[in-house]
Amino acid sequence: MMTEKNTIPYKIYLEEHEIPTQWYNMRADMKNKPAPILNPGTLQPMTAEELGHVFCDELVKQELDDTTPYFDIPQEIQDFYKMYRPSPLVRAYCLEKALDTPAKIYYKFEGNNTSGSHKLNSAIAQAYYAKKQGLKGVTTETGAGQWGTALSMACAYLGLDCQVYMVKCSYEQKPFRREVMRTYGASVTPSPSNTTNVGRKILAEFPGTTGSLGCAISEAVEAATTQEGYRYVLGSVLSQVLLHQSIIGLETKAALDKYGIQPDMIIGCAGGGSNLGGLIAPFMGEKLRGEKDYRIIAVEPASCPSFTRGKYAYDFCDTGMVCPLAKMYTLGSGFIPSPNHAGGLRFHGMSTVLSQLYHDKLMEATSVEQTAVFEAATKFARTEGILPAPESSHAIKVAMDEALKCKETGEEKTILFGLTGTGYFDLVAYEKFNNGEMDDYIPTDADLEKGFAGLPKVE
Amino acid sequence: MMTEKNTIPYKIYLEEHEIPTQWYNMRADMKNKPAPILNPGTLQPMTAEELGHVFCDELVKQELDDTTPYFDIPQEIQDFYKMYRPSPLVRAYCLEKALDTPAKIYYKFEGNNTSGSHKLNSAIAQAYYAKKQGLKGVTTETGAGQWGTALSMACAYLGLDCQVYMVKCSYEQKPFRREVMRTYGASVTPSPSNTTNVGRKILAEFPGTTGSLGCAISEAVEAATTQEGYRYVLGSVLSQVLLHQSIIGLETKAALDKYGIQPDMIIGCAGGGSNLGGLIAPFMGEKLRGEKDYRIIAVEPASCPSFTRGKYAYDFCDTGMVCPLAKMYTLGSGFIPSPNHAGGLRFHGMSTVLSQLYHDKLMEATSVEQTAVFEAATKFARTEGILPAPESSHAIKVAMDEALKCKETGEEKTILFGLTGTGYFDLVAYEKFNNGEMDDYIPTDADLEKGFAGLPKVE
């Protein structure tokens, strides 16, 4: 094992002054820009004014800007980043040894903050712009709870009110997630709830529903637009979120560059795209500009396969159909995945930016089944020490598979993957796995057709 | 806020090659050595041979050695340390600002590993020596669960069997702790159990008991001594544990020295003494050698006040009275604290090393009540981002009080405290606090007298 001073350490930490001070906007380098989001009434591109009723002004600017490559990170956000960043880029020496592979495996670990995931990178940015605009508070939804936790931490730090609509099945299965948010001063409502019109409507139509991210989004948007001094914020899918999350990839690249390392492939889990879009940002930038080439692989659960089995079409982002239409790989806004354990990877659609990149064959996608994911997670935990989030473990599974292919071929490939978070709040799922009670769920073609049937007609 | 390159960063990380490669043994510099541990039958000092039936040989040597100041850390342990060390030394800029204090506050954060606490530092060492001795496995007890989690991680890494006796009330209140240990391959038994003679005896005498650390120790020791190829390991109290934990203080001191910082006071929570003894080690060394002076403060819960209200006397370390007698500040091995939330700080006794140092007035001790601790924890979480363990929050509370005293006097003191772990598995306690349902418990003098009545007669 390498332990001498001048070799690559187990963990590469940038120094504080090396943390990037700008975010990178992949769209600026894309020849084929993501299709604009549309007003669901007029089917015309949403204007800044229209979006300003829902989102903070500065975030609307970021959302609509597909030409500016770099955005300065405000000093206040940089200061907050310093409390938990830089995150470590880890050389997985122990995993390499356990797999007996010639591959070199690196992972960027974003779980070493109390929210337990990368979501904090965008939460503090969105909360900061809300505060700067003089708002009282923000509303949001959360599924697995990572985004809600992150947002409540950011709002506590800035003294903003934080109202979270939490998908009901998650609210019930994860009381501790709720309690972390309350400790940070947030109010947490199980969704669908009878506190909003859209919630009441969904409850009337589907009385026993355990909720979905799409429902919770609808409720949070309604809550934001019906209270004075509030706006809605969202933890994934949006282009602004990918912009903020680019800090992950920029730090990773800076750390690799310090040691002259270039990855052959970059692997990340994909739900709405926030982590993957952030991790790959500067690498995809080089690819888009024709400077370098990388294999880029999105990994999604077989139970919610928007890239691998979805349609590239305009769709609603929410179940209540109050949000703009986005052109993306989607399973249909009516698709409600089984209540499986890939907590954060259950959204029916995908980032418009990543959808365009995938459509243009600039990246690949693959799907994996739950039991295999937890096998990989357990192996990883036992060798690398970190208990991974189920979401992150999708990337671990594929990284391990690629490393084993290298063992067969003898190739010394450099594999980089994103370890987005920790599994502390997913132990109900681990327990199921430990007890041998976990099963896999793959939607049938007929299941998918039901979701596709609800797609809006847009040409 | 300081953000320039040449000022002190938010987080000071040593480089990998700067991680200490030796542990420091405070006893070597103590004029008054801790009293020897005694065989409960003969009342003579325990010999290495006697201890070797219970503990690994190399650990027995470390336990009995009160003259060697430095022990080399084996390379395999150094490699494991690199997976999660160096831990960050954090400058609490945000907390200082929130308290509006001229004090400079630093904390050494030991919670950034999956076990969630500093316990891993000794767990890997003890597991390593067991493996080196060719053993099949180890047995142990766990109260709050931090030690059991850490040991199961270390054993998984080395391929050792790990049998954990978990205090019953904790086993029931913290199913997720149990599940983390199972994920790492450990077997977990609620204690008292009917798998041991001592467990059956305690159950017969106290049928409804929710257990105690003392009971669980007795069971684990019996399990180790009645199985071929097993030894018992312990996460606190023992001098070997303080030796391993000195890595905390050594790293802290190296990081402070890099920036020419000298703390005025060092604050740590104290249950059995593993964290405090580790944090203060090199500073106490300087104090013992007359090189420098520091104020050193142990903080314990008012509900289990071994330093502040206990007796300095020989006592059993376990309820079953099978362990050696140790001279320590103790509430009596029969003292069972109320099932409150200071999870890891519920042991009736205290490290013999720290007891001697306290007796010699080389350190102070204070006790704090539970509700005030959770108030401090919540304030800390909201300003510094990290959700602290209740144990650690005892130190936070006193550090904040000291910082506020500096605000009154205008003194720019430098305060260092140990943030031993995270509160992810303590959210039942946070929930109680958030709901305003937490109460304080202070044993009456009569309660304490009951514990003292059981002290063995040793002259």
JSON list of N, CA and C in Angstrom, two decimals, chain A residues 239-261:
[
{"chain": "A", "resi": 239, "resn": "SER", "atom": "N", "xyz": [-31.61, 23.89, -13.83]},
{"chain": "A", "resi": 239, "resn": "SER", "atom": "CA", "xyz": [-30.26, 24.21, -14.33]},
{"chain": "A", "resi": 239, "resn": "SER", "atom": "C", "xyz": [-29.47, 25.01, -13.30]},
{"chain": "A", "resi": 240, "resn": "GLN", "atom": "N", "xyz": [-30.16, 25.85, -12.51]},
{"chain": "A", "resi": 240, "resn": "GLN", "atom": "CA", "xyz": [-29.47, 26.61, -11.44]},
{"chain": "A", "resi": 240, "resn": "GLN", "atom": "C", "xyz": [-28.85, 25.67, -10.43]},
{"chain": "A", "resi": 241, "resn": "VAL", "atom": "N", "xyz": [-29.53, 24.55, -10.16]},
{"chain": "A", "resi": 241, "resn": "VAL", "atom": "CA", "xyz": [-29.01, 23.59, -9.18]},
{"chain": "A", "resi": 241, "resn": "VAL", "atom": "C", "xyz": [-27.73, 22.95, -9.72]},
{"chain": "A", "resi": 242, "resn": "LEU", "atom": "N", "xyz": [-27.75, 22.58, -11.00]},
{"chain": "A", "resi": 242, "resn": "LEU", "atom": "CA", "xyz": [-26.54, 22.02, -11.59]},
{"chain": "A", "resi": 242, "resn": "LEU", "atom": "C", "xyz": [-25.41, 23.03, -11.55]},
{"chain": "A", "resi": 243, "resn": "LEU", "atom": "N", "xyz": [-25.75, 24.29, -11.75]},
{"chain": "A", "resi": 243, "resn": "LEU", "atom": "CA", "xyz": [-24.74, 25.35, -11.67]},
{"chain": "A", "resi": 243, "resn": "LEU", "atom": "C", "xyz": [-24.07, 25.34, -10.30]},
{"chain": "A", "resi": 244, "resn": "HIS", "atom": "N", "xyz": [-24.90, 25.39, -9.24]},
{"chain": "A", "resi": 244, "resn": "HIS", "atom": "CA", "xyz": [-24.32, 25.41, -7.88]},
{"chain": "A", "resi": 244, "resn": "HIS", "atom": "C", "xyz": [-23.53, 24.14, -7.58]},
{"chain": "A", "resi": 245, "resn": "GLN", "atom": "N", "xyz": [-24.07, 23.02, -8.05]},
{"chain": "A", "resi": 245, "resn": "GLN", "atom": "CA", "xyz": [-23.41, 21.74, -7.76]},
{"chain": "A", "resi": 245, "resn": "GLN", "atom": "C", "xyz": [-22.11, 21.57, -8.54]},
{"chain": "A", "resi": 246, "resn": "SER", "atom": "N", "xyz": [-21.85, 22.45, -9.48]},
{"chain": "A", "resi": 246, "resn": "SER", "atom": "CA", "xyz": [-20.59, 22.34, -10.23]},
{"chain": "A", "resi": 246, "resn": "SER", "atom": "C", "xyz": [-19.38, 22.46, -9.30]},
{"chain": "A", "resi": 247, "resn": "ILE", "atom": "N", "xyz": [-19.61, 23.00, -8.10]},
{"chain": "A", "resi": 247, "resn": "ILE", "atom": "CA", "xyz": [-18.51, 23.07, -7.11]},
{"chain": "A", "resi": 247, "resn": "ILE", "atom": "C", "xyz": [-17.92, 21.67, -6.86]},
{"chain": "A", "resi": 248, "resn": "ILE", "atom": "N", "xyz": [-18.76, 20.64, -6.95]},
{"chain": "A", "resi": 248, "resn": "ILE", "atom": "CA", "xyz": [-18.27, 19.27, -6.73]},
{"chain": "A", "resi": 248, "resn": "ILE", "atom": "C", "xyz": [-17.22, 18.90, -7.78]},
{"chain": "A", "resi": 249, "resn": "GLY", "atom": "N", "xyz": [-17.60, 19.10, -9.03]},
{"chain": "A", "resi": 249, "resn": "GLY", "atom": "CA", "xyz": [-16.71, 18.73, -10.12]},
{"chain": "A", "resi": 249, "resn": "GLY", "atom": "C", "xyz": [-15.47, 19.62, -10.18]},
{"chain": "A", "resi": 250, "resn": "LEU", "atom": "N", "xyz": [-15.68, 20.91, -9.92]},
{"chain": "A", "resi": 250, "resn": "LEU", "atom": "CA", "xyz": [-14.55, 21.85, -9.98]},
{"chain": "A", "resi": 250, "resn": "LEU", "atom": "C", "xyz": [-13.51, 21.52, -8.91]},
{"chain": "A", "resi": 251, "resn": "GLU", "atom": "N", "xyz": [-13.98, 21.21, -7.72]},
{"chain": "A", "resi": 251, "resn": "GLU", "atom": "CA", "xyz": [-13.04, 20.81, -6.67]},
{"chain": "A", "resi": 251, "resn": "GLU", "atom": "C", "xyz": [-12.33, 19.50, -7.04]},
{"chain": "A", "resi": 252, "resn": "THR", "atom": "N", "xyz": [-13.13, 18.56, -7.56]},
{"chain": "A", "resi": 252, "resn": "THR", "atom": "CA", "xyz": [-12.57, 17.27, -7.94]},
{"chain": "A", "resi": 252, "resn": "THR", "atom": "C", "xyz": [-11.46, 17.45, -8.97]},
{"chain": "A", "resi": 253, "resn": "LYS", "atom": "N", "xyz": [-11.78, 18.27, -9.97]},
{"chain": "A", "resi": 253, "resn": "LYS", "atom": "CA", "xyz": [-10.81, 18.46, -11.05]},
{"chain": "A", "resi": 253, "resn": "LYS", "atom": "C", "xyz": [-9.55, 19.17, -10.54]},
{"chain": "A", "resi": 254, "resn": "ALA", "atom": "N", "xyz": [-9.74, 20.16, -9.67]},
{"chain": "A", "resi": 254, "resn": "ALA", "atom": "CA", "xyz": [-8.58, 20.86, -9.11]},
{"chain": "A", "resi": 254, "resn": "ALA", "atom": "C", "xyz": [-7.69, 19.90, -8.33]},
{"chain": "A", "resi": 255, "resn": "ALA", "atom": "N", "xyz": [-8.34, 18.99, -7.57]},
{"chain": "A", "resi": 255, "resn": "ALA", "atom": "CA", "xyz": [-7.57, 18.03, -6.76]},
{"chain": "A", "resi": 255, "resn": "ALA", "atom": "C", "xyz": [-6.85, 17.03, -7.67]},
{"chain": "A", "resi": 256, "resn": "LEU", "atom": "N", "xyz": [-7.52, 16.56, -8.71]},
{"chain": "A", "resi": 256, "resn": "LEU", "atom": "CA", "xyz": [-6.88, 15.61, -9.63]},
{"chain": "A", "resi": 256, "resn": "LEU", "atom": "C", "xyz": [-5.73, 16.29, -10.37]},
{"chain": "A", "resi": 257, "resn": "ASP", "atom": "N", "xyz": [-5.96, 17.51, -10.80]},
{"chain": "A", "resi": 257, "resn": "ASP", "atom": "CA", "xyz": [-4.93, 18.23, -11.55]},
{"chain": "A", "resi": 257, "resn": "ASP", "atom": "C", "xyz": [-3.66, 18.41, -10.73]},
{"chain": "A", "resi": 258, "resn": "LYS", "atom": "N", "xyz": [-3.84, 18.61, -9.42]},
{"chain": "A", "resi": 258, "resn": "LYS", "atom": "CA", "xyz": [-2.68, 18.78, -8.54]},
{"chain": "A", "resi": 258, "resn": "LYS", "atom": "C", "xyz": [-1.73, 17.59, -8.62]},
{"chain": "A", "resi": 259, "resn": "TYR", "atom": "N", "xyz": [-2.32, 16.43, -8.87]},
{"chain": "A", "resi": 259, "resn": "TYR", "atom": "CA", "xyz": [-1.52, 15.20, -8.93]},
{"chain": "A", "resi": 259, "resn": "TYR", "atom": "C", "xyz": [-1.39, 14.66, -10.36]},
{"chain": "A", "resi": 260, "resn": "GLY", "atom": "N", "xyz": [-1.82, 15.46, -11.32]},
{"chain": "A", "resi": 260, "resn": "GLY", "atom": "CA", "xyz": [-1.69, 15.04, -12.71]},
{"chain": "A", "resi": 260, "resn": "GLY", "atom": "C", "xyz": [-2.50, 13.82, -13.08]},
{"chain": "A", "resi": 261, "resn": "ILE", "atom": "N", "xyz": [-3.65, 13.66, -12.45]},
{"chain": "A", "resi": 261, "resn": "ILE", "atom": "CA", "xyz": [-4.48, 12.48, -12.69]},
{"chain": "A", "resi": 261, "resn": "ILE", "atom": "C", "xyz": [-5.62, 12.84, -13.64]}
]
